Coordinates of C-alpha atoms in Angstrom, one line a residue:
X413 CA 0.8 25.0 -21.9
X414 CA -1.5 23.3 -24.3
X415 CA -5.3 22.9 -24.2
X416 CA -6.2 19.4 -25.4
X417 CA -9.7 18.3 -26.2
X418 CA -10.2 14.6 -25.7
X419 CA -12.9 13.0 -27.8
X420 CA -14.3 9.5 -27.0
X421 CA -16.6 7.5 -24.8
X422 CA -16.5 8.2 -21.0
X423 CA -17.3 5.0 -19.1
X424 CA -15.7 4.0 -15.8
X425 CA -13.3 1.0 -15.6
X426 CA -13.4 0.1 -19.3
X427 CA -9.9 -0.7 -20.5
X428 CA -8.5 2.1 -22.7
X429 CA -11.1 4.6 -21.4
X430 CA -9.7 4.2 -17.9
X431 CA -6.3 4.7 -19.4
X432 CA -7.5 7.8 -21.2
X433 CA -8.8 9.3 -18.0
X434 CA -5.5 8.6 -16.3
X435 CA -3.7 10.3 -19.1
X436 CA -5.8 13.4 -18.9
X437 CA -5.3 13.6 -15.1
X438 CA -1.5 13.3 -15.7
X439 CA -1.6 16.1 -18.3
X440 CA -3.5 18.3 -15.9
X441 CA -0.9 17.8 -13.2
X442 CA 1.7 19.1 -15.7
X443 CA -0.3 22.3 -16.3
X444 CA -2.2 21.5 -19.4
X445 CA -5.8 22.3 -19.8
X446 CA -8.0 19.4 -20.9
X447 CA -11.6 19.1 -22.1
X448 CA -13.5 15.8 -22.5
X449 CA -16.0 15.5 -25.3
X450 CA -17.8 12.3 -25.0
X451 CA -21.0 10.4 -25.9
X452 CA -22.8 10.4 -22.6
X453 CA -26.3 11.5 -23.3
X454 CA -29.0 9.4 -25.1
X455 CA -30.4 11.6 -27.8
X456 CA -34.1 12.1 -27.3
X457 CA -35.9 13.0 -30.5
X458 CA -38.0 15.6 -28.7
X459 CA -35.1 17.4 -27.2
X460 CA -33.6 20.4 -29.1
X461 CA -31.6 21.7 -26.1
X462 CA -27.9 22.3 -26.7
X463 CA -25.7 20.0 -24.6
X464 CA -22.8 22.5 -24.5
X465 CA -22.1 23.0 -20.8
X466 CA -20.2 25.8 -19.1
X467 CA -17.7 23.3 -17.7
X468 CA -14.9 21.9 -19.9
X469 CA -16.7 18.6 -20.5
X470 CA -19.1 18.3 -23.4
X471 CA -21.7 15.6 -23.6
X472 CA -22.7 14.6 -27.2
X473 CA -26.0 12.9 -27.9
X474 CA -26.2 9.4 -29.3
X475 CA -28.8 6.9 -30.5
X476 CA -26.9 3.6 -29.6
X477 CA -23.7 3.1 -27.5
X478 CA -22.0 -0.1 -26.7
X479 CA -18.5 -1.2 -25.8
X480 CA -17.9 -1.9 -29.6
X481 CA -19.4 1.0 -31.4
X482 CA -21.4 4.3 -31.1
X483 CA -24.2 5.6 -33.3
X484 CA -24.4 9.4 -32.8
X485 CA -27.6 11.4 -32.9
X486 CA -28.1 13.3 -36.1
X487 CA -27.3 16.6 -34.3
X488 CA -24.1 15.3 -32.7
X489 CA -21.9 16.6 -35.5
X490 CA -23.3 20.1 -35.1
X491 CA -22.8 19.9 -31.4
X492 CA -19.2 18.8 -31.8
X493 CA -18.4 21.5 -34.3
X494 CA -19.9 24.2 -32.0
X495 CA -18.1 22.8 -29.0
X496 CA -14.7 23.0 -30.9
X497 CA -15.5 26.5 -31.9
X498 CA -16.3 27.4 -28.3
X499 CA -13.4 25.6 -26.7
X500 CA -10.8 26.5 -29.3
X501 CA -8.3 23.8 -28.2
X502 CA -4.7 23.6 -29.3
X503 CA -5.1 19.9 -30.2
X504 CA -8.0 17.5 -30.6
X505 CA -7.1 13.9 -29.4
X506 CA -9.7 11.3 -30.4
X507 CA -9.9 7.9 -28.9
X508 CA -11.7 6.3 -31.8
X509 CA -15.1 4.8 -30.9
X510 CA -16.1 3.0 -34.0
X511 CA -18.5 5.8 -34.8
X512 CA -19.4 7.6 -38.1
X513 CA -18.0 10.7 -36.5
X514 CA -14.5 9.2 -36.6
X515 CA -14.5 9.7 -40.4
X516 CA -15.8 13.3 -40.2
X517 CA -13.3 14.6 -37.7
X518 CA -10.7 15.7 -40.2
X519 CA -13.2 17.9 -42.1
X520 CA -14.4 19.4 -38.8
X521 CA -10.9 20.2 -37.4
X522 CA -9.0 21.3 -40.6
X523 CA -11.2 24.4 -41.3
X524 CA -10.7 25.5 -37.6
X525 CA -6.9 24.9 -37.9
X526 CA -6.9 22.5 -35.0
X527 CA -4.3 19.6 -35.2
X528 CA -6.1 16.2 -35.0
X529 CA -4.6 13.2 -33.2
X530 CA -6.2 9.7 -33.1
X531 CA -5.4 6.8 -30.8
X532 CA -6.3 3.7 -32.8
X533 CA -6.6 0.7 -30.6
X534 CA -9.0 -1.9 -31.9
X535 CA -8.1 -5.3 -30.6
X536 CA -6.5 -7.8 -33.0
X537 CA -5.0 -11.2 -33.1
X538 CA -1.8 -12.7 -34.7
X539 CA -3.7 -13.0 -38.0
X540 CA -3.4 -9.3 -38.5
X541 CA 0.1 -9.9 -39.8
X542 CA -1.4 -11.4 -42.9
X543 CA -4.4 -9.1 -43.2
X544 CA -6.7 -12.2 -43.4
X545 CA -10.4 -11.7 -43.2
X546 CA -11.9 -11.0 -39.8
X547 CA -13.6 -8.3 -37.8
X548 CA -10.3 -6.9 -36.4
X549 CA -8.6 -6.9 -39.8
X550 CA -11.5 -5.3 -41.5
X551 CA -11.6 -2.5 -39.0
X552 CA -8.0 -1.7 -40.0
X553 CA -8.9 -1.7 -43.7
X554 CA -12.0 0.4 -43.1
X555 CA -10.2 3.0 -41.1
X556 CA -6.9 3.4 -43.0
X557 CA -8.2 5.9 -45.6
X558 CA -9.6 8.2 -42.9
X559 CA -6.6 7.8 -40.7
X560 CA -4.4 9.0 -43.5
X561 CA -6.1 12.4 -43.1
X562 CA -5.3 12.7 -39.4
X563 CA -2.3 14.7 -38.4
X564 CA -1.0 11.9 -36.2
X565 CA -2.2 8.4 -35.4
X566 CA -1.0 6.8 -32.2
X567 CA -0.7 3.0 -32.1
X568 CA 0.6 0.8 -29.4
X569 CA 3.0 -1.5 -31.3
X570 CA 5.3 -1.6 -34.2
X571 CA 3.0 -4.3 -35.8
X572 CA 0.1 -1.9 -35.9
X573 CA 2.2 0.8 -37.4
X574 CA 3.5 -1.6 -40.0
X575 CA 0.0 -2.8 -41.0
X576 CA -1.4 0.7 -41.3
X577 CA 1.5 1.8 -43.3
X578 CA 0.9 -1.1 -45.7
X579 CA -2.7 0.1 -45.9
X580 CA -1.7 3.6 -47.0
X581 CA -1.2 5.6 -43.8
X582 CA 2.2 7.3 -44.3
X583 CA 4.8 6.5 -41.7
X584 CA 5.3 10.2 -41.0
X585 CA 1.7 10.3 -39.6
X586 CA 2.2 7.2 -37.3
X587 CA 3.5 7.4 -33.7
X588 CA 4.1 4.3 -31.6
X589 CA 3.3 5.2 -28.0
X590 CA 2.5 2.2 -25.8
X591 CA 0.2 2.2 -22.9
X592 CA 1.8 3.0 -19.6
X593 CA 1.1 2.5 -15.9
X594 CA 2.2 4.1 -12.7
X595 CA 4.7 1.7 -11.1
X596 CA 4.5 3.6 -7.8
X597 CA 0.8 2.8 -7.5
X598 CA 0.9 -0.6 -9.2
X599 CA 3.7 -2.2 -7.1
X600 CA 4.6 -5.4 -5.3
X601 CA 3.3 -5.9 -1.8
X602 CA 5.3 -4.1 0.9
X603 CA 7.6 -6.3 2.9
X604 CA 7.1 -4.4 6.2
X605 CA 3.9 -5.3 8.0
X606 CA 3.3 -1.7 9.1
X607 CA 3.1 -0.7 5.4
X608 CA 0.4 -3.2 4.5
X609 CA -2.9 -1.5 3.5
X610 CA -6.3 -2.4 4.9
X611 CA -7.3 -3.6 1.4
X612 CA -4.3 -5.9 1.2
X613 CA -4.9 -7.3 4.6
X614 CA -8.6 -8.0 3.8
X615 CA -7.8 -9.6 0.4
X616 CA -5.2 -11.9 2.0
X617 CA -7.7 -12.9 4.7
X618 CA -10.2 -13.8 2.0
X619 CA -7.9 -15.7 -0.3
X620 CA -6.2 -17.8 2.4
X621 CA -2.7 -19.3 2.2
X622 CA -2.9 -21.0 -1.2
X623 CA -0.7 -19.8 -4.0
X624 CA -2.8 -17.5 -6.2
X625 CA -3.2 -17.7 -10.0
X626 CA -5.3 -14.7 -11.2
X627 CA -7.3 -13.6 -14.2
X628 CA -8.6 -10.0 -14.1
X629 CA -10.8 -8.6 -16.9
X630 CA -14.0 -9.0 -18.8
X631 CA -15.6 -12.5 -18.9
X632 CA -16.4 -12.5 -22.6
X633 CA -15.8 -14.7 -25.6
X634 CA -12.7 -12.7 -26.9
X635 CA -11.0 -13.1 -23.5
X636 CA -11.1 -16.9 -23.8
X637 CA -11.4 -17.4 -20.0
X638 CA -12.9 -20.9 -20.6
X639 CA -9.6 -22.1 -22.0
X640 CA -8.0 -21.3 -18.7
X641 CA -10.8 -22.9 -16.7
X642 CA -10.6 -26.1 -18.8
X643 CA -6.8 -26.3 -18.2
X644 CA -7.3 -25.6 -14.5
X645 CA -9.9 -28.4 -14.2
X646 CA -7.6 -30.9 -16.0
X647 CA -4.5 -30.0 -13.9
X648 CA -6.0 -29.2 -10.5
X649 CA -2.6 -27.9 -9.2
X650 CA -2.3 -28.8 -5.5
X651 CA -1.9 -25.9 -3.1
X652 CA -3.0 -23.4 -5.7
X653 CA -6.1 -21.4 -6.2
X654 CA -7.5 -19.7 -9.4
X655 CA -9.2 -16.4 -8.8
X656 CA -11.4 -14.9 -11.5
X657 CA -11.9 -11.1 -11.1
X658 CA -14.4 -9.4 -13.4
X659 CA -17.8 -9.7 -14.9
X660 CA -19.3 -10.1 -18.4
X661 CA -21.8 -11.9 -20.5
X662 CA -20.3 -15.4 -20.0
X663 CA -19.8 -15.3 -16.2
X664 CA -23.0 -17.0 -15.2
X665 CA -22.6 -19.7 -17.9
X666 CA -19.0 -20.5 -16.9
X667 CA -19.8 -20.5 -13.2
X668 CA -22.6 -23.0 -13.8
X669 CA -20.2 -25.3 -15.8
X670 CA -17.0 -25.0 -13.7
X671 CA -18.5 -24.4 -10.2
X672 CA -19.5 -21.5 -8.2
X673 CA -16.2 -20.9 -6.3
X674 CA -15.7 -23.9 -4.1
X675 CA -12.2 -25.0 -3.2
X676 CA -9.5 -24.1 -5.7
X677 CA -11.6 -21.8 -7.8
X678 CA -12.9 -18.4 -6.6
X679 CA -15.2 -16.2 -8.6
X680 CA -14.4 -12.8 -7.1
X681 CA -16.8 -10.8 -9.4
X682 CA -16.5 -7.2 -10.6
X683 CA -14.2 -5.1 -8.4
X684 CA -14.7 -1.4 -8.5
X685 CA -12.3 -0.4 -5.8
X686 CA -8.9 0.5 -7.2
X687 CA -6.9 -0.3 -4.0
X688 CA -8.6 -3.7 -3.8
X689 CA -7.6 -4.5 -7.4
X690 CA -4.0 -3.5 -6.6
X691 CA -4.2 -5.8 -3.5
X692 CA -5.5 -8.7 -5.6
X693 CA -2.5 -8.4 -7.9
X694 CA -0.1 -8.0 -5.0
X695 CA -1.5 -11.4 -3.7
X696 CA -1.2 -13.1 -7.0
X697 CA 1.9 -15.2 -7.9
X698 CA 0.8 -15.8 -11.5
X699 CA -1.4 -13.7 -13.8
X700 CA -2.9 -15.4 -16.8
X701 CA -4.4 -13.6 -19.8
X702 CA -5.7 -16.1 -22.4
X703 CA -7.2 -13.6 -24.8
X704 CA -8.0 -14.4 -28.5
X705 CA -7.8 -10.7 -29.4
X706 CA -6.3 -7.6 -27.6
X707 CA -4.9 -4.2 -28.2
X708 CA -2.3 -3.7 -25.5
X709 CA -3.7 -4.9 -22.2
X710 CA -3.7 -2.4 -19.3
X711 CA -4.5 -5.3 -16.9
X712 CA -1.3 -7.1 -18.1
X713 CA 0.9 -4.1 -17.5
X714 CA -0.6 -3.6 -14.1
X715 CA 0.1 -7.2 -13.2
X716 CA 3.6 -6.9 -14.5
X717 CA 4.2 -3.8 -12.4
X718 CA 2.9 -5.7 -9.3
X719 CA 5.6 -8.3 -10.0
X720 CA 3.3 -11.1 -11.0
X721 CA 4.7 -13.9 -13.2
X722 CA 2.7 -13.2 -16.4
X723 CA 1.3 -15.6 -19.1
X724 CA -0.4 -14.1 -22.1
X725 CA -1.2 -15.0 -25.6
X726 CA 0.4 -13.2 -28.6
X727 CA -2.9 -11.4 -29.2
X728 CA -2.5 -7.7 -30.0
X729 CA 0.7 -6.2 -28.6
X730 CA 0.8 -8.4 -25.5
X731 CA 3.3 -10.8 -27.0
X732 CA 5.7 -7.9 -27.8
X733 CA 5.3 -6.7 -24.2
X734 CA 6.4 -10.1 -22.7
X735 CA 9.0 -11.0 -25.4
X736 CA 12.6 -11.6 -24.5
X737 CA 11.9 -13.3 -21.1
X738 CA 9.6 -10.8 -19.4
X739 CA 6.9 -13.5 -19.3
X740 CA 5.5 -16.5 -21.1
X741 CA 3.9 -16.0 -24.5
X742 CA 1.3 -18.5 -25.7
X743 CA -0.2 -18.9 -29.2
X744 CA -3.8 -18.0 -29.5
X745 CA -4.3 -21.5 -31.0
X746 CA -4.6 -24.4 -28.5
X747 CA -4.5 -22.2 -25.3
X748 CA -5.9 -25.0 -23.1
X749 CA -3.2 -27.5 -24.2
X750 CA -0.4 -25.0 -23.6
X751 CA -1.7 -24.1 -20.2
X752 CA -2.2 -27.8 -19.3
X753 CA 1.6 -28.1 -19.8
X754 CA 2.6 -24.9 -18.1
X755 CA 0.5 -25.0 -15.0
X756 CA 2.3 -27.9 -13.4
X757 CA 5.6 -26.3 -14.1
X758 CA 4.7 -23.1 -12.5
X759 CA 3.2 -25.0 -9.5
X760 CA 6.4 -27.0 -9.0
X761 CA 8.9 -24.1 -9.7
X762 CA 8.2 -21.2 -7.3
X763 CA 11.7 -19.8 -8.0
X764 CA 10.8 -19.6 -11.7
X765 CA 7.6 -17.6 -10.9
X766 CA 9.6 -15.3 -8.7
X767 CA 12.2 -14.6 -11.5
X768 CA 9.4 -14.1 -14.1
X769 CA 7.8 -11.6 -11.7
X770 CA 11.0 -9.7 -11.2
X771 CA 11.6 -9.5 -15.0
X772 CA 8.0 -8.4 -15.6
X773 CA 8.3 -5.4 -13.3
X774 CA 11.7 -4.6 -14.8
X775 CA 10.2 -4.5 -18.3
X776 CA 7.5 -2.1 -17.1
X777 CA 10.1 0.2 -15.6
X778 CA 12.1 0.1 -18.8
X779 CA 9.3 0.6 -21.4
X780 CA 5.8 1.0 -20.0
X781 CA 5.8 3.7 -17.3
X782 CA 3.0 6.3 -17.5
X783 CA 5.5 9.1 -17.2
X784 CA 7.3 8.0 -20.4
X785 CA 3.9 7.8 -22.1
X786 CA 3.1 11.4 -21.0
X787 CA 6.5 12.6 -22.1
X788 CA 5.9 11.2 -25.6
X789 CA 2.4 12.7 -25.8
X790 CA 3.7 16.1 -24.7
X791 CA 6.4 16.0 -27.4
X792 CA 3.9 15.0 -30.0
X793 CA 1.5 17.8 -29.1
X794 CA 4.3 20.3 -29.0
X795 CA 5.4 19.3 -32.5
X796 CA 1.9 19.6 -33.9
X797 CA 1.2 23.0 -32.3
X798 CA 4.5 24.4 -33.7
X799 CA 3.6 23.1 -37.2
X800 CA 0.1 24.6 -37.0
X801 CA 1.0 28.0 -38.5
X802 CA 2.8 26.3 -41.3
X803 CA -0.2 24.1 -42.0
X804 CA -2.5 27.1 -42.1
X805 CA -0.3 28.9 -44.5
X806 CA -0.2 25.9 -46.8
X807 CA -4.0 25.6 -46.8
X808 CA -4.3 29.4 -47.6

């Protein structure tokens, strides 16, 4: 079994980081050894103490860390090199953190003969197809030369692979492995009353008997939650309730503008409990994701697995996930107008939402199960480990 060293940020309930932690747990269950090397210690200038612990986790020092980027401490590169020498993993798998260290990893791993894999998942919008100017597009152009030196680069969609290939990353170094979810955990509400969890009972009691339309995620500009709120205010679908689950920099502003949760709008807030999040999706009839930019939304896959009818924009790979009838795909342009048309249809056609929910879960079972993701990762690691002696001979 392989020893994989994961490198990235370690923050609870933060999109792809949560996904990365789920992946490492799944690999452990299959007998692999995993170590987590992460930025989780503010670098104090007066501290010269090594952060290398005796456990398999290594905490690297940083100067600044946000959800967007990380600026490591000047000694972080030395700490990382020493940790790799100590751990001697079979593979290093980096979840890129928009950090200067991302560009130095090849020169750290190659002398040690350690295969290097990157998961490259910056959010993007439909404009990426044309490589027009923008923060997301520039990140692809900035990273492409460095990614061409990694042994493999994992992306979530064919579109991302195509763009990186056009920017000079050889197709032989690219692997399309989408996100995955556990459909046994993220599943429709049980039909038998004896199987209903306490969390599901509590959530149903709080939500009432209205039909539930749900958004779950960060409340930030790129998520475009205001477009959904504007459409909801214009339509005011009778017998339906919009539930906003999450927190973020725009929450207080939007609550002040659109109301603090009276009647057909409920601000649930941040929900840390996994079983309560599952229950919320099990209670929802429709899940709406109006994002302007995305990678491949874990929240969308979880909603699909719970058999919600799903509406999402074509930001990132989300449009590919829902294509072919697994959901309704919106353009990132004019989201409010599109939702204003769709919401009455979904209100008046419960049979349509049921069919969309059935198709959504079916799509997850076909393409986006966690077990398939882990199978693909194991195959990739195995290939690189077998190629390792050949690569060492070539360098010699």
